[in-house]
Short mmCIF file of C-alpha atoms and ligand atoms in Angstrom, two decimals:
data_model
loop_
_atom_site.label_atom_id
_atom_site.label_comp_id
_atom_site.label_asym_id
_atom_site.label_seq_id
_atom_site.Cartn_x
_atom_site.Cartn_y
_atom_site.Cartn_z
CA MET A 1403 26.72 -12.84 3.24
CA VAL A 1404 24.96 -10.43 5.26
CA ASP A 1405 23.43 -7.69 3.20
CA HIS A 1406 20.65 -5.46 2.58
CA GLY A 1407 18.07 -7.32 0.97
CA ALA A 1408 19.21 -10.89 1.89
CA LYS A 1409 15.82 -12.00 2.82
CA SER A 1410 13.26 -13.94 0.86
CA ALA A 1411 9.51 -13.33 0.65
CA LEU A 1412 6.52 -15.10 -0.57
CA LEU A 1413 4.01 -13.23 -2.88
CA ILE A 1414 0.66 -14.85 -3.68
CA VAL A 1415 -0.59 -13.08 -6.72
CA ASP A 1416 -4.24 -12.58 -7.17
CA VAL A 1417 -5.88 -16.02 -6.14
CA GLN A 1418 -9.46 -14.45 -6.06
CA ASN A 1419 -12.88 -16.18 -7.09
CA ASP A 1420 -13.10 -14.52 -10.26
CA PHE A 1421 -9.76 -15.91 -11.67
CA CYS A 1422 -11.11 -19.51 -10.68
CA PRO A 1423 -13.45 -21.95 -12.12
CA GLY A 1424 -16.96 -20.24 -12.02
CA GLY A 1425 -15.47 -16.92 -11.76
CA MET A 1426 -15.98 -13.89 -14.05
CA LEU A 1427 -12.52 -14.26 -15.59
CA ALA A 1428 -11.97 -17.89 -15.05
CA VAL A 1429 -8.50 -19.08 -15.48
CA ALA A 1430 -8.38 -22.95 -16.46
CA GLU A 1431 -7.21 -24.72 -13.25
CA GLY A 1432 -7.01 -21.66 -11.47
CA ASP A 1433 -8.09 -23.14 -8.23
CA ARG A 1434 -5.27 -25.73 -8.74
CA VAL A 1435 -2.68 -23.47 -7.44
CA VAL A 1436 -4.67 -23.00 -3.92
CA PRO A 1437 -3.28 -26.32 -2.16
CA VAL A 1438 0.25 -25.59 -3.70
CA LEU A 1439 0.23 -22.17 -2.37
CA ASN A 1440 -1.17 -23.25 1.03
CA ILE A 1441 2.11 -25.34 1.42
CA TYR A 1442 4.35 -22.55 0.46
CA GLY A 1443 2.56 -20.20 2.75
CA GLU A 1444 3.32 -22.36 5.73
CA LEU A 1445 6.58 -22.99 4.58
CA PHE A 1446 7.59 -19.28 4.62
CA SER A 1447 5.54 -18.44 7.45
CA SER A 1448 7.43 -21.20 9.60
CA GLU A 1449 10.86 -19.63 8.59
CA GLY A 1450 9.47 -16.39 9.73
CA LEU A 1451 9.69 -14.88 6.16
CA PRO A 1452 7.28 -12.26 5.01
CA VAL A 1453 4.13 -13.29 3.03
CA PHE A 1454 2.31 -11.07 0.80
CA ALA A 1455 -1.03 -11.48 -0.98
CA SER A 1456 -1.96 -9.37 -3.82
CA ARG A 1457 -5.64 -8.88 -4.93
CA ASP A 1458 -7.17 -7.04 -8.04
CA TRP A 1459 -9.53 -4.47 -6.57
CA HIS A 1460 -11.14 -2.69 -9.43
CA PRO A 1461 -13.86 0.06 -9.19
CA THR A 1462 -17.03 -0.72 -11.09
CA GLU A 1463 -16.02 1.55 -13.86
CA THR A 1464 -12.65 1.23 -15.20
CA THR A 1465 -10.86 1.43 -18.59
CA HIS A 1466 -9.73 -1.97 -17.71
CA PHE A 1467 -13.28 -3.36 -18.37
CA LYS A 1468 -14.76 -4.03 -22.12
CA ALA A 1469 -17.55 -1.54 -21.39
CA TYR A 1470 -15.10 1.39 -20.91
CA GLY A 1471 -12.57 0.44 -23.56
CA GLY A 1472 -10.51 -2.27 -21.97
CA ILE A 1473 -10.30 -5.95 -22.79
CA TRP A 1474 -11.73 -7.70 -19.89
CA PRO A 1475 -15.27 -8.74 -18.72
CA VAL A 1476 -16.09 -7.20 -15.16
CA HIS A 1477 -14.21 -8.86 -12.65
CA CYS A 1478 -12.69 -8.59 -8.98
CA VAL A 1479 -15.00 -5.39 -8.20
CA ARG A 1480 -13.83 -4.33 -4.73
CA GLY A 1481 -16.02 -5.54 -2.22
CA SER A 1482 -17.64 -8.24 -4.38
CA LYS A 1483 -17.61 -11.98 -3.91
CA GLY A 1484 -15.40 -12.49 -7.11
CA ALA A 1485 -12.93 -10.21 -5.38
CA GLU A 1486 -12.82 -12.32 -2.21
CA PHE A 1487 -9.64 -14.60 -2.15
CA HIS A 1488 -10.34 -18.31 -2.95
CA PRO A 1489 -12.18 -19.81 0.22
CA LEU A 1490 -9.52 -22.54 0.60
CA LEU A 1491 -6.52 -20.12 0.38
CA LYS A 1492 -5.11 -20.25 3.68
CA LEU A 1493 -2.98 -16.99 4.37
CA PRO A 1494 -0.73 -16.77 7.33
CA ARG A 1495 -2.06 -14.74 9.92
CA GLU A 1496 0.69 -12.04 9.38
CA ALA A 1497 0.18 -11.89 5.71
CA ILE A 1498 0.08 -8.45 4.30
CA VAL A 1499 -2.68 -7.90 1.46
CA ILE A 1500 -1.75 -5.69 -1.33
CA SER A 1501 -4.65 -4.07 -3.44
CA LYS A 1502 -4.18 -2.93 -6.92
CA GLY A 1503 -6.16 -1.83 -9.97
CA MET A 1504 -8.21 0.70 -8.12
CA ASP A 1505 -7.25 3.52 -10.62
CA PRO A 1506 -10.18 3.73 -12.98
CA ALA A 1507 -7.66 4.68 -15.76
CA ARG A 1508 -5.11 2.20 -15.55
CA ASP A 1509 -4.89 -1.68 -15.80
CA ASP A 1510 -2.22 -2.15 -12.97
CA TYR A 1511 -1.49 -5.69 -13.83
CA SER A 1512 1.79 -5.38 -11.59
CA ALA A 1513 1.43 -5.98 -7.85
CA PHE A 1514 4.44 -3.59 -7.76
CA ASP A 1515 1.58 -0.86 -8.42
CA GLY A 1516 -0.41 -2.08 -5.26
CA VAL A 1517 -0.37 -0.67 -1.71
CA ASP A 1518 -1.19 -2.14 1.70
CA ASP A 1519 -4.19 -1.28 3.78
CA THR A 1520 -2.28 1.86 5.13
CA GLY A 1521 -1.51 3.02 1.60
CA LEU A 1522 2.24 1.92 1.40
CA PRO A 1523 3.30 0.57 -1.97
CA LEU A 1524 4.40 -2.99 -2.01
CA PRO A 1525 8.02 -2.13 -3.25
CA GLU A 1526 8.50 0.05 -0.23
CA LEU A 1527 7.31 -2.63 2.08
CA LEU A 1528 9.69 -5.03 0.75
CA ARG A 1529 12.71 -2.66 0.82
CA ARG A 1530 11.58 -1.95 4.72
CA LEU A 1531 11.81 -5.51 5.70
CA GLY A 1532 14.95 -6.08 3.88
CA VAL A 1533 13.67 -8.49 1.12
CA GLY A 1534 15.87 -9.37 -1.89
CA ARG A 1535 14.39 -12.18 -3.42
CA ILE A 1536 10.49 -12.49 -4.11
CA PHE A 1537 9.01 -16.01 -4.66
CA MET A 1538 5.91 -15.90 -6.54
CA GLY A 1539 3.15 -17.82 -7.61
CA GLY A 1540 -0.75 -17.40 -8.47
CA LEU A 1541 -2.85 -15.76 -11.25
CA ALA A 1542 -2.59 -15.41 -13.95
CA THR A 1543 1.10 -16.48 -15.36
CA ASP A 1544 0.65 -14.28 -18.44
CA TYR A 1545 -0.75 -11.12 -16.96
CA CYS A 1546 -0.32 -10.25 -13.13
CA VAL A 1547 2.53 -12.88 -12.27
CA LYS A 1548 4.44 -11.83 -15.27
CA GLU A 1549 4.14 -7.97 -14.99
CA THR A 1550 4.52 -8.32 -11.18
CA ALA A 1551 7.96 -10.44 -11.90
CA LEU A 1552 9.21 -8.01 -14.73
CA ALA A 1553 8.54 -5.11 -12.52
CA ALA A 1554 10.31 -6.66 -9.57
CA LEU A 1555 13.32 -7.45 -11.81
CA ARG A 1556 13.65 -3.93 -13.03
CA GLN A 1557 13.57 -2.64 -9.54
CA GLY A 1558 16.41 -4.67 -8.37
CA PHE A 1559 14.72 -7.55 -6.60
CA ALA A 1560 15.72 -11.34 -7.56
CA VAL A 1561 12.59 -13.26 -8.45
CA THR A 1562 11.48 -16.85 -8.35
CA VAL A 1563 8.69 -17.99 -10.25
CA LEU A 1564 6.86 -21.23 -8.45
CA GLU A 1565 6.24 -22.97 -11.70
CA ASP A 1566 3.96 -25.29 -9.75
CA ALA A 1567 1.71 -22.56 -8.31
CA VAL A 1568 1.00 -20.52 -11.44
CA ARG A 1569 -1.81 -20.92 -14.32
CA GLY A 1570 -2.40 -18.61 -17.11
CA VAL A 1571 -5.47 -17.05 -19.11
CA ASP A 1572 -3.90 -18.12 -22.48
CA LEU A 1573 -6.11 -15.62 -24.57
CA GLN A 1574 -3.65 -17.14 -27.26
CA PRO A 1575 -2.66 -20.43 -26.91
CA GLY A 1576 0.75 -20.69 -25.50
CA ASP A 1577 0.53 -17.22 -23.74
CA SER A 1578 1.78 -18.73 -20.47
CA GLU A 1579 4.94 -20.55 -21.74
CA ARG A 1580 5.89 -17.37 -23.55
CA ALA A 1581 5.47 -15.48 -20.38
CA MET A 1582 7.59 -17.91 -18.58
CA ALA A 1583 10.10 -17.71 -21.03
CA GLU A 1584 10.00 -13.93 -21.01
CA MET A 1585 10.39 -13.77 -17.07
CA GLN A 1586 13.35 -16.13 -17.42
CA ALA A 1587 14.94 -13.95 -20.21
CA ALA A 1588 14.53 -11.13 -17.78
CA GLY A 1589 16.26 -13.02 -15.12
CA ALA A 1590 13.68 -14.74 -13.27
CA GLU A 1591 14.66 -18.29 -11.81
CA THR A 1592 12.17 -21.10 -11.25
CA ALA A 1593 11.36 -23.46 -8.44
CA ASN A 1594 8.79 -25.93 -7.27
CA LEU A 1595 7.83 -27.71 -4.03
CA SER A 1596 10.79 -30.28 -4.70
CA THR A 1597 13.41 -27.45 -5.36
CA VAL A 1598 12.31 -24.45 -3.44
CA ASP A 1599 14.85 -22.96 -0.76
CA PRO A 1600 13.40 -20.02 0.86
CA SER A 1601 15.95 -19.56 3.33
CA GLY A 1602 19.05 -19.99 0.98
CA TYR A 1603 19.22 -16.45 -0.50
CA ARG A 1604 21.50 -16.96 -3.79
CA THR A 1605 22.14 -14.68 -6.46
C1 VGL B 2106 -5.29 -10.12 -14.31
C2 VGL B 2106 -6.56 -9.99 -16.40
C3 VGL B 2106 -7.09 -8.76 -15.81
C4 VGL B 2106 -4.48 -10.99 -13.41
C5 VGL B 2106 -6.11 -9.11 -13.83
O1 VGL B 2106 -4.63 -11.08 -12.27
O2 VGL B 2106 -3.56 -11.54 -14.02
N1 VGL B 2106 -5.60 -10.68 -15.51
N2 VGL B 2106 -6.77 -8.39 -14.53
ZN1 ZN B 2107 -8.18 -7.24 -13.75
#
């Protein structure tokens, strides 16, 4: 099948210091996704497939933060240490960084609301590259991974969630499990290191 959108891409969602142990909005075991995502990164890169890394990139004042009406402690303020990618995350040289959450009046959980450093929106970049399936992992399962997966599916992309490379916030116990179920109900597939097949595009 030769077809527009027959290519796979990897999207590493928000693997930033503030979402890892010791950070301002630490996800339990958030750092455990790092070595796994390093393997996926190398796999996709070695197949010549695009790799994207999104980051939460907030202004100091945003309705996303508790102090301004939101539900979250201050985290991932653009330019801060907490907003940097985890120091052990190895992004391929050609990886494209996607920033989101810059609008002070929006949460922007989905990386599909993000842009590259020239301002191009992620969905536009994916379409230009002929990407049809997005493999994704990162943080957090129950917020940015979930919203990104649902947005991708709504916009007609196929989605595979890398179940060994995600961790959730779990504000309520079970949120991450429910998020996985919701993504699958919306059409997402799942894979792990032993089943992943980035070159074989199946619908
Ligand atoms: C996220 C909560 C607040 C995420 C971002 O990246 O999942 N979660 N901001
Ligand atoms: Zn945030």
